[in-house]
Short mmCIF file of C-alpha atoms in Angstrom, two decimals:
data_model
loop_
_atom_site.label_atom_id
_atom_site.label_comp_id
_atom_site.label_asym_id
_atom_site.label_seq_id
_atom_site.Cartn_x
_atom_site.Cartn_y
_atom_site.Cartn_z
CA UNK A 1 0.22 -0.02 -0.05
CA UNK A 2 1.36 3.24 -0.95
CA UNK A 3 1.79 6.09 1.56
CA UNK A 4 1.88 9.45 -0.07
CA UNK A 5 3.28 12.74 0.93
CA UNK A 6 1.02 15.54 1.40
CA UNK A 7 1.37 18.58 -0.76
CA UNK A 8 2.41 20.66 2.46
CA UNK A 9 5.57 19.06 2.42
CA UNK A 10 6.61 20.96 -0.37
CA UNK A 11 7.24 24.67 0.22
CA UNK A 12 5.27 26.91 -2.51
CA UNK A 13 7.91 28.37 -4.42
CA UNK A 14 8.17 32.10 -4.54
CA UNK A 15 9.12 34.43 -7.69
CA UNK A 16 12.69 35.06 -6.44
CA UNK A 17 12.46 30.94 -6.30
CA UNK A 18 11.70 30.87 -9.97
CA UNK A 19 13.73 33.84 -10.98
CA UNK A 20 17.02 31.78 -9.16
CA UNK A 21 16.28 28.16 -10.47
CA UNK A 22 15.95 29.71 -14.01
CA UNK A 23 19.68 30.88 -13.99
CA UNK A 24 20.48 26.82 -14.74
CA UNK A 25 19.53 27.54 -18.29
CA UNK A 26 21.18 30.35 -18.59
CA UNK A 27 24.56 28.30 -17.64
CA UNK A 28 23.15 25.64 -20.18
CA UNK A 29 22.62 28.11 -22.80
CA UNK A 30 26.03 29.92 -21.78
CA UNK A 31 27.86 26.42 -21.81
CA UNK A 32 26.65 25.17 -25.04
CA UNK A 33 26.85 27.96 -27.24
CA UNK A 34 30.25 28.16 -26.53
CA UNK A 35 31.39 24.96 -26.51
CA UNK A 36 29.22 23.71 -30.08
CA UNK A 37 28.96 26.74 -31.30
CA UNK A 38 32.52 27.30 -33.22
CA UNK A 39 33.07 22.93 -33.49
CA UNK A 40 32.66 22.46 -36.79
CA UNK A 41 34.40 25.40 -37.70
CA UNK A 42 37.85 24.79 -35.64
CA UNK A 43 38.17 21.09 -36.27
CA UNK A 44 37.71 21.05 -39.98
CA UNK A 45 38.68 24.33 -40.96
CA UNK A 46 41.35 25.70 -38.72
CA UNK A 47 42.29 22.18 -37.88
CA UNK A 48 42.11 20.60 -41.25
CA UNK A 49 40.11 17.49 -40.05
CA UNK A 50 37.85 15.86 -42.74
CA UNK A 51 34.59 16.29 -42.94
CA UNK A 52 34.33 12.48 -43.02
CA UNK A 53 36.54 12.25 -39.35
CA UNK A 54 34.39 14.93 -37.66
CA UNK A 55 30.53 12.99 -38.16
CA UNK A 56 33.09 9.83 -36.96
CA UNK A 57 33.68 11.48 -33.91
CA UNK A 58 30.13 13.21 -33.74
CA UNK A 59 28.10 9.97 -34.11
CA UNK A 60 30.48 8.04 -31.77
CA UNK A 61 30.48 10.88 -28.94
CA UNK A 62 26.43 11.10 -29.49
CA UNK A 63 26.07 7.12 -28.90
CA UNK A 64 28.23 7.75 -25.74
CA UNK A 65 25.96 10.24 -24.15
CA UNK A 66 23.21 8.43 -25.13
CA UNK A 67 23.90 5.98 -23.23
CA UNK A 68 24.85 8.04 -20.13
CA UNK A 69 21.98 10.74 -19.60
CA UNK A 70 19.98 8.38 -19.01
CA UNK A 71 22.04 6.31 -15.74
CA UNK A 72 22.25 9.71 -14.96
CA UNK A 73 19.12 10.75 -14.52
CA UNK A 74 18.75 7.51 -12.68
CA UNK A 75 20.78 8.04 -10.37
CA UNK A 76 19.14 11.35 -9.19
CA UNK A 77 17.00 8.63 -6.82
CA UNK A 78 20.06 6.97 -5.76
CA UNK A 79 21.53 7.30 -1.93
CA UNK A 80 24.97 8.14 -1.62
CA UNK A 81 26.95 8.78 1.52
CA UNK A 82 26.62 12.98 1.09
CA UNK A 83 23.07 12.70 0.08
CA UNK A 84 22.09 13.69 3.68
CA UNK A 85 24.47 16.63 4.57
CA UNK A 86 24.31 17.94 0.82
CA UNK A 87 20.87 16.64 -0.85
CA UNK A 88 19.60 14.67 -3.21
CA UNK A 89 20.59 16.44 -6.61
CA UNK A 90 22.92 20.07 -5.39
CA UNK A 91 25.90 18.26 -5.52
CA UNK A 92 25.28 16.82 -9.40
CA UNK A 93 23.67 19.67 -10.24
CA UNK A 94 26.73 22.20 -8.63
CA UNK A 95 29.36 19.48 -8.86
CA UNK A 96 28.61 18.06 -12.34
CA UNK A 97 27.86 21.50 -13.63
CA UNK A 98 31.27 23.83 -12.46
CA UNK A 99 33.62 20.45 -13.54
CA UNK A 100 31.87 20.56 -16.91
CA UNK A 101 32.85 24.27 -16.96
CA UNK A 102 36.33 24.00 -16.37
CA UNK A 103 36.98 20.46 -18.39
CA UNK A 104 35.49 21.87 -21.21
CA UNK A 105 38.38 24.27 -22.11
CA UNK A 106 40.30 21.34 -23.65
CA UNK A 107 37.97 20.79 -26.18
CA UNK A 108 39.60 24.31 -27.74
CA UNK A 109 43.29 22.86 -26.50
CA UNK A 110 43.89 20.38 -29.59
CA UNK A 111 47.33 20.15 -30.78
CA UNK A 112 48.27 21.79 -33.78
CA UNK A 113 50.69 18.70 -35.40
CA UNK A 114 48.07 16.07 -34.72
CA UNK A 115 47.39 14.17 -37.40
CA UNK A 116 43.52 13.75 -38.69
CA UNK A 117 43.02 10.27 -36.40
CA UNK A 118 44.74 12.15 -33.76
CA UNK A 119 42.62 15.40 -34.27
CA UNK A 120 39.57 13.02 -34.24
CA UNK A 121 40.34 11.47 -31.14
CA UNK A 122 40.86 14.45 -29.31
CA UNK A 123 37.73 16.06 -29.87
CA UNK A 124 36.23 12.65 -28.79
CA UNK A 125 37.83 12.70 -25.94
CA UNK A 126 37.31 15.68 -24.63
CA UNK A 127 33.87 16.28 -25.89
CA UNK A 128 32.79 12.97 -23.88
CA UNK A 129 34.44 13.97 -20.65
CA UNK A 130 32.82 17.24 -20.77
CA UNK A 131 29.27 15.91 -21.19
CA UNK A 132 29.92 13.22 -18.62
CA UNK A 133 29.84 16.10 -15.72
CA UNK A 134 27.04 18.06 -17.99
CA UNK A 135 24.93 15.35 -18.38
CA UNK A 136 25.38 14.99 -14.53
CA UNK A 137 23.96 18.56 -14.09
CA UNK A 138 21.45 18.66 -16.58
CA UNK A 139 19.70 16.06 -15.51
CA UNK A 140 19.22 16.34 -12.32
CA UNK A 141 18.38 20.33 -13.02
CA UNK A 142 15.01 19.56 -15.29
CA UNK A 143 14.31 15.95 -12.92
CA UNK A 144 14.20 19.29 -10.39
CA UNK A 145 11.57 21.16 -12.06
CA UNK A 146 8.21 18.88 -11.88
CA UNK A 147 8.84 18.12 -8.32
CA UNK A 148 8.95 21.55 -7.02
CA UNK A 149 7.10 23.47 -9.61
CA UNK A 150 3.10 22.61 -9.52
CA UNK A 151 1.06 25.02 -10.69
CA UNK A 152 0.75 25.68 -14.34
CA UNK A 153 0.91 29.62 -13.77
CA UNK A 154 3.99 29.29 -12.03
CA UNK A 155 5.39 26.26 -14.63
CA UNK A 156 3.85 29.24 -17.17
CA UNK A 157 6.19 32.12 -15.46
CA UNK A 158 9.11 29.69 -15.30
CA UNK A 159 9.23 28.88 -18.73
CA UNK A 160 9.32 32.61 -19.81
CA UNK A 161 12.19 33.04 -16.63
CA UNK A 162 14.36 30.55 -18.87
CA UNK A 163 13.80 32.69 -21.84
CA UNK A 164 15.34 35.35 -20.24
CA UNK A 165 17.90 33.74 -19.11
CA UNK A 166 18.63 31.39 -21.46
CA UNK A 167 18.45 33.84 -24.42
CA UNK A 168 21.14 36.22 -22.93
CA UNK A 169 23.47 33.71 -21.74
CA UNK A 170 23.68 32.97 -25.57
CA UNK A 171 23.91 35.78 -26.68
CA UNK A 172 26.89 36.10 -24.32
CA UNK A 173 27.84 32.80 -25.26
CA UNK A 174 27.96 34.01 -29.32
CA UNK A 175 29.88 37.28 -27.86
CA UNK A 176 32.26 35.52 -25.79
CA UNK A 177 34.19 34.57 -28.64
CA UNK A 178 34.84 37.84 -30.21
CA UNK A 179 38.03 37.88 -27.26
CA UNK A 180 39.59 35.26 -29.25
CA UNK A 181 40.92 33.86 -32.49
CA UNK A 182 38.80 31.04 -33.36
CA UNK A 183 41.59 30.15 -36.67
CA UNK A 184 44.20 29.99 -34.27
CA UNK A 185 44.87 26.54 -32.61
CA UNK A 186 44.82 28.24 -28.97
CA UNK A 187 43.13 31.05 -30.54
CA UNK A 188 39.05 29.84 -28.50
CA UNK A 189 41.00 29.47 -24.89
CA UNK A 190 40.68 32.81 -23.54
CA UNK A 191 36.93 32.82 -24.45
CA UNK A 192 36.52 29.11 -23.10
CA UNK A 193 38.56 29.77 -19.55
CA UNK A 194 35.80 33.08 -19.56
CA UNK A 195 32.78 30.64 -20.04
CA UNK A 196 34.15 28.53 -17.09
CA UNK A 197 34.39 31.36 -14.67
CA UNK A 198 30.73 32.84 -15.38
CA UNK A 199 29.25 29.39 -15.91
CA UNK A 200 30.62 28.71 -12.51
CA UNK A 201 29.95 32.29 -11.01
CA UNK A 202 25.39 31.29 -12.19
CA UNK A 203 25.70 27.77 -10.35
CA UNK A 204 26.27 29.93 -7.02
CA UNK A 205 23.53 32.37 -7.68
CA UNK A 206 21.73 29.35 -8.14
CA UNK A 207 22.63 27.47 -5.53
CA UNK A 208 19.30 28.75 -2.84
CA UNK A 209 17.10 27.40 -5.69
CA UNK A 210 18.11 23.70 -5.87
CA UNK A 211 17.65 22.68 -2.27
CA UNK A 212 14.95 20.06 -1.82
CA UNK A 213 12.64 20.40 1.44
CA UNK A 214 14.71 17.59 3.63
CA UNK A 215 12.07 15.19 4.32
CA UNK A 216 10.93 14.88 1.00
CA UNK A 217 14.26 14.54 -0.70
CA UNK A 218 14.18 11.23 2.75
CA UNK A 219 10.84 10.30 1.66
CA UNK A 220 11.78 10.38 -2.34
CA UNK A 221 15.26 8.29 -1.65
CA UNK A 222 13.77 5.33 1.03
CA UNK A 223 10.72 4.43 -1.66
CA UNK A 224 13.13 4.62 -4.57
CA UNK A 225 15.24 1.55 -2.20
CA UNK A 226 12.39 0.05 -0.91
CA UNK A 227 10.63 -0.50 -4.03
CA UNK A 228 11.67 -3.21 -6.34
CA UNK A 229 12.23 -1.87 -9.96
CA UNK A 230 14.99 -1.53 -12.03
CA UNK A 231 16.22 0.46 -14.69
CA UNK A 232 15.33 -1.03 -17.61
CA UNK A 233 11.79 -1.15 -16.31
CA UNK A 234 11.51 2.47 -15.43
CA UNK A 235 13.12 3.41 -19.13
CA UNK A 236 10.54 1.34 -21.32
CA UNK A 237 7.62 2.55 -19.38
CA UNK A 238 9.23 6.15 -19.86
CA UNK A 239 9.10 5.95 -23.79
CA UNK A 240 5.94 4.20 -23.85
CA UNK A 241 3.72 7.04 -22.54
CA UNK A 242 2.26 8.94 -26.21
CA UNK A 243 2.63 12.09 -25.24
CA UNK A 244 5.87 12.01 -24.09
CA UNK A 245 7.54 10.78 -27.44
CA UNK A 246 5.60 13.37 -29.20
CA UNK A 247 7.32 16.15 -27.29
CA UNK A 248 10.82 13.97 -27.76
CA UNK A 249 9.94 13.68 -31.38
CA UNK A 250 9.65 17.74 -31.58
CA UNK A 251 12.23 18.80 -29.34
CA UNK A 252 14.58 16.38 -31.53
CA UNK A 253 13.39 18.10 -34.67
CA UNK A 254 14.12 21.67 -32.98
CA UNK A 255 17.67 20.72 -31.83
CA UNK A 256 18.16 19.15 -35.29
CA UNK A 257 17.55 22.40 -36.62
CA UNK A 258 19.16 24.57 -34.06
CA UNK A 259 22.89 22.42 -33.98
CA UNK A 260 23.15 22.90 -37.96
CA UNK A 261 21.42 26.54 -38.36
CA UNK A 262 24.46 27.80 -34.91
CA UNK A 263 27.22 25.07 -36.54
CA UNK A 264 27.13 26.83 -40.10
CA UNK A 265 26.32 30.68 -39.59
CA UNK A 266 30.50 30.96 -39.55
CA UNK A 267 30.38 29.58 -42.91
CA UNK A 268 27.14 30.83 -44.49
CA UNK A 269 29.03 34.64 -43.18
CA UNK A 270 31.69 33.86 -44.95
CA UNK A 271 30.38 31.94 -48.03
CA UNK A 272 26.96 33.13 -48.64
CA UNK A 273 27.35 36.80 -47.18
CA UNK A 274 30.96 37.52 -48.67
CA UNK A 275 32.32 38.96 -46.06
CA UNK A 276 36.38 39.09 -44.83
CA UNK A 277 37.88 36.74 -42.47
CA UNK A 278 38.38 39.06 -40.09
CA UNK A 279 34.34 39.45 -40.18
CA UNK A 280 33.27 36.73 -39.91
CA UNK A 281 33.23 36.06 -36.50
CA UNK A 282 31.59 39.73 -35.85
CA UNK A 283 28.90 38.99 -38.22
CA UNK A 284 27.73 35.56 -37.24
CA UNK A 285 27.39 37.66 -33.06
CA UNK A 286 25.48 40.02 -35.01
CA UNK A 287 23.15 37.71 -37.25
CA UNK A 288 22.45 35.86 -33.09
CA UNK A 289 22.17 39.29 -31.38
CA UNK A 290 19.40 39.98 -33.66
CA UNK A 291 17.50 36.98 -33.42
CA UNK A 292 17.93 36.89 -30.00
CA UNK A 293 16.95 40.69 -30.29
CA UNK A 294 13.29 39.48 -31.58
CA UNK A 295 12.90 37.03 -28.94
CA UNK A 296 12.60 39.36 -25.93
CA UNK A 297 10.68 41.19 -27.80
CA UNK A 298 8.33 38.64 -28.70
CA UNK A 299 7.91 37.59 -25.25
CA UNK A 300 5.74 39.49 -23.85
CA UNK A 301 3.27 37.88 -26.40
CA UNK A 302 3.79 34.84 -25.75
CA UNK A 303 3.47 34.82 -21.80
CA UNK A 304 -0.08 36.33 -22.40
CA UNK A 305 -1.54 33.80 -24.88
CA UNK A 306 0.02 31.16 -22.65
CA UNK A 307 -2.32 31.72 -20.00
CA UNK A 308 -5.30 31.95 -23.12
CA UNK A 309 -3.84 29.18 -25.11
CA UNK A 310 -3.86 25.61 -24.09
CA UNK A 311 0.27 25.18 -24.53
CA UNK A 312 -0.03 22.16 -26.98
CA UNK A 313 -1.47 24.39 -29.41
CA UNK A 314 0.68 27.15 -29.09
CA UNK A 315 4.03 24.86 -29.04
CA UNK A 316 2.45 22.84 -32.08
CA UNK A 317 2.10 26.38 -33.92
CA UNK A 318 5.37 27.38 -33.07
CA UNK A 319 6.83 24.51 -34.61
CA UNK A 320 5.35 24.66 -37.82
CA UNK A 321 5.72 29.10 -37.90
CA UNK A 322 10.12 28.48 -36.88
CA UNK A 323 10.18 25.78 -39.88
CA UNK A 324 8.49 28.50 -42.13
CA UNK A 325 10.59 31.68 -41.01
CA UNK A 326 13.93 29.23 -41.52
CA UNK A 327 12.23 28.72 -44.86
CA UNK A 328 14.25 31.75 -46.79
CA UNK A 329 17.71 30.99 -45.50
CA UNK A 330 17.77 28.82 -48.36
CA UNK A 331 17.20 31.09 -51.29
CA UNK A 332 17.85 34.62 -49.82
CA UNK A 333 20.92 36.44 -51.12
CA UNK A 334 20.65 40.05 -50.01
CA UNK A 335 22.13 41.35 -46.21
CA UNK A 336 19.54 43.09 -45.18
CA UNK A 337 16.68 41.17 -45.81
CA UNK A 338 19.04 37.96 -44.54
CA UNK A 339 19.18 39.92 -40.96
CA UNK A 340 14.76 40.38 -41.40
CA UNK A 341 14.59 36.56 -41.32
CA UNK A 342 16.88 36.27 -38.99
CA UNK A 343 14.53 38.83 -36.31
CA UNK A 344 11.74 36.39 -37.99
CA UNK A 345 13.15 33.17 -36.83
CA UNK A 346 13.99 34.31 -33.54
CA UNK A 347 9.97 36.24 -32.42
CA UNK A 348 9.47 31.90 -33.18
CA UNK A 349 11.72 31.03 -30.99
CA UNK A 350 10.66 32.70 -28.22
CA UNK A 351 7.52 31.06 -28.13
CA UNK A 352 9.15 27.72 -28.56
CA UNK A 353 11.86 28.01 -25.57
CA UNK A 354 9.31 29.36 -23.05
CA UNK A 355 6.84 25.98 -23.32
CA UNK A 356 9.59 23.83 -23.61
CA UNK A 357 9.89 23.45 -19.30
CA UNK A 358 5.83 23.80 -18.70
CA UNK A 359 4.99 20.93 -21.02
CA UNK A 360 7.71 18.81 -19.92
CA UNK A 361 6.64 19.41 -16.84
CA UNK A 362 2.58 18.62 -17.31
CA UNK A 363 3.88 15.72 -19.12
CA UNK A 364 5.87 14.02 -15.52
CA UNK A 365 2.54 15.18 -14.05
CA UNK A 366 0.95 12.68 -15.92
CA UNK A 367 3.98 9.98 -15.69
CA UNK A 368 3.87 10.86 -12.00
CA UNK A 369 0.07 9.50 -11.83
CA UNK A 370 -0.28 6.40 -14.88
CA UNK A 371 3.07 4.62 -13.59
CA UNK A 372 2.71 5.40 -9.88
CA UNK A 373 5.92 7.13 -9.18
CA UNK A 374 8.42 10.25 -9.56
CA UNK A 375 10.11 9.33 -13.15
CA UNK A 376 11.24 12.90 -13.47
CA UNK A 377 15.39 12.20 -13.94
CA UNK A 378 14.85 8.84 -16.17
CA UNK A 379 12.90 11.35 -18.37
CA UNK A 380 15.41 13.93 -18.20
CA UNK A 381 17.83 11.42 -19.50
CA UNK A 382 15.91 10.03 -22.19
CA UNK A 383 15.28 13.99 -23.56
CA UNK A 384 19.02 14.57 -23.61
CA UNK A 385 19.53 11.66 -25.48
CA UNK A 386 17.29 12.46 -28.14
CA UNK A 387 19.07 15.82 -27.92
CA UNK A 388 22.61 13.82 -28.68
CA UNK A 389 20.48 12.16 -31.38
CA UNK A 390 21.01 15.34 -33.53
CA UNK A 391 24.14 15.30 -33.30
CA UNK A 392 24.09 12.14 -35.07
CA UNK A 393 21.94 13.78 -37.65
CA UNK A 394 23.95 16.99 -37.99
CA UNK A 395 27.02 14.61 -38.59
CA UNK A 396 25.23 13.10 -41.10
CA UNK A 397 23.92 15.67 -42.91
CA UNK A 398 27.52 18.07 -43.02
CA UNK A 399 29.16 14.58 -44.76
CA UNK A 400 26.19 13.64 -47.15
CA UNK A 401 25.92 17.74 -48.14
CA UNK A 402 29.43 18.13 -47.88
CA UNK A 403 30.83 14.88 -50.28
CA UNK A 404 27.70 15.48 -52.88
CA UNK A 405 28.62 19.30 -53.75
CA UNK A 406 32.45 18.02 -52.92
CA UNK A 407 32.31 21.42 -50.35
CA UNK A 408 35.76 20.33 -48.04
CA UNK A 409 35.95 24.39 -46.02
CA UNK A 410 39.61 23.87 -45.49
CA UNK A 411 40.41 24.01 -49.50
CA UNK A 412 37.26 26.00 -50.88
CA UNK A 413 37.84 29.26 -50.69
CA UNK A 414 34.55 31.36 -51.24
CA UNK A 415 35.58 32.52 -55.22
CA UNK A 416 36.08 28.83 -55.77
CA UNK A 417 32.88 27.64 -54.52
CA UNK A 418 30.52 26.19 -57.01
CA UNK A 419 26.98 26.86 -56.82
CA UNK A 420 26.31 23.87 -55.31
CA UNK A 421 28.44 24.47 -52.67
CA UNK A 422 27.23 27.01 -52.09
CA UNK A 423 23.40 25.95 -51.89
CA UNK A 424 23.95 22.76 -49.84
CA UNK A 425 25.59 25.72 -47.27
CA UNK A 426 22.27 26.96 -47.20
CA UNK A 427 20.40 23.30 -47.16
CA UNK A 428 22.84 22.21 -44.19
CA UNK A 429 21.98 24.70 -42.30
CA UNK A 430 18.56 24.41 -42.14
CA UNK A 431 16.88 22.40 -45.30
CA UNK A 432 16.56 19.06 -43.13
CA UNK A 433 15.58 20.59 -39.58
CA UNK A 434 12.43 22.42 -41.51
CA UNK A 435 11.39 19.42 -43.15
CA UNK A 436 11.16 17.86 -40.16
CA UNK A 437 9.67 20.43 -37.85
CA UNK A 438 7.15 20.80 -39.61
CA UNK A 439 6.67 17.10 -39.99
CA UNK A 440 6.71 16.82 -35.79
CA UNK A 441 5.32 19.80 -34.99
CA UNK A 442 1.79 18.07 -37.06
CA UNK A 443 2.10 15.30 -35.43
CA UNK A 444 2.12 16.36 -32.37
CA UNK A 445 -0.86 18.98 -32.50
CA UNK A 446 -2.60 15.82 -33.56
CA UNK A 447 -2.14 13.55 -31.15
CA UNK A 448 -0.64 15.12 -28.13
CA UNK A 449 -3.80 14.85 -26.08
CA UNK A 450 -2.51 16.44 -22.30
CA UNK A 451 -5.53 19.49 -22.05
CA UNK A 452 -8.74 20.10 -20.79
CA UNK A 453 -10.13 18.04 -18.14
CA UNK A 454 -7.71 14.87 -18.68
CA UNK A 455 -5.14 17.75 -17.16
CA UNK A 456 -7.39 19.01 -14.03
CA UNK A 457 -7.72 15.25 -13.35
CA UNK A 458 -4.19 14.70 -13.66
CA UNK A 459 -4.07 18.14 -11.39
CA UNK A 460 -6.52 17.20 -9.09
CA UNK A 461 -4.55 13.54 -7.96
CA UNK A 462 -0.97 15.34 -8.03
CA UNK A 463 -2.86 18.35 -5.69
CA UNK A 464 -4.62 16.14 -2.75
CA UNK A 465 -1.16 13.83 -2.86
CA UNK A 466 2.05 14.02 -4.06
CA UNK A 467 2.83 10.57 -5.19
CA UNK A 468 6.51 10.44 -5.83
CA UNK A 469 7.10 6.47 -5.04
CA UNK A 470 9.32 5.57 -8.31
CA UNK A 471 7.58 2.92 -10.73
CA UNK A 472 7.69 -0.30 -8.53
CA UNK A 473 6.56 -4.14 -9.52
CA UNK A 474 3.17 -5.30 -9.34
CA UNK A 475 2.48 -7.21 -6.74
CA UNK A 476 2.29 -10.87 -6.96
CA UNK A 477 -1.59 -12.47 -7.32
CA UNK A 478 -1.92 -14.54 -4.43
#
């Protein structure tokens, strides 16, 4: 028989708590932007790593992280020697975040005289090491949110806050590289040191908001220890949830278009916009600033709409609108028109970002009721797995397109680029991502059903008793 924790065991979070907690999204976006935005350019253009070796390294790396992330999520409900003193998630969120920020510096310290295989292994090892610790942060940070943020209004407000901090820090992640030289093998170290310092500062600011109530933490751990279940049973049940997988598909498409567009920006500025080498990074930064300025402008509208409409409707429409806004990138030639297109992209991204956290929390509420337990840790790990799957798709897109068009960035100058190569740069930037986003958003709108009376019923159950026991094995029949 289950013994549930009354709702008053969870302290009602105030606005300052939500604000401090949302700083975590800023840390994640800062580290992601500075670490990955110029990764392809650094290894392929600066060091001359072949497209094939880059694709191999990125694919192996993505598979590795796909194995690590669910395990990290599973560890959320395990008891360690430091748990009673430091808490259930705090050591992983803070400790993992600090180490990831420091280890990430090694990614841009590749030896200049290394062979192709040596470069590939350096990239693979340093990325995998960084992502191991980043996974400690991200899976526990995402799993904590559904537990301590309960109401729809708070979740919507938290979603807007994450967009604000995430956008500001992502802008910083694109501006900070201006202090370095990506065309030099060690020229990106100063930006990475700045990123590490700023990231650790953000983690310190967030500390007061990531502490669970001791009684709640103890009960979560006690039930996990007493429950007869295993990791694979829980994982299997989570991926069978329809609404969760619909959300994951749209999230995957968004990650694909985000990764390909960000990584392709230096090539787009150099080959499509015809910027000289000393203006490539500043042009990339200006495009991002225009996009994120539009994100901020759009937030009041999306904040208002989340109070008037279902999360499902806004999320699906934003997915389709984002794909439509990205389409002009395939054919625009005027630099002014390109900047306008990036502003339109930013307007739709604002809505999409603001819905990611509250939708995930709603889905975790359904999981708590349906599976009889708190599985947000593993679910956050699965979500991260699909985000990493986007890395494989990105590498595959780059390899196929560049092989088909014979584009080798380290050997082809803008003057030598053929029309096929130029279109390939455009297509690898947004083409596949747009197609996936449209298809998956339409499916999401048609099949997702956490709305209306169904969501109200789930909330009533959770408001009467907080079901937090992990998925248990069914009792044998007598």
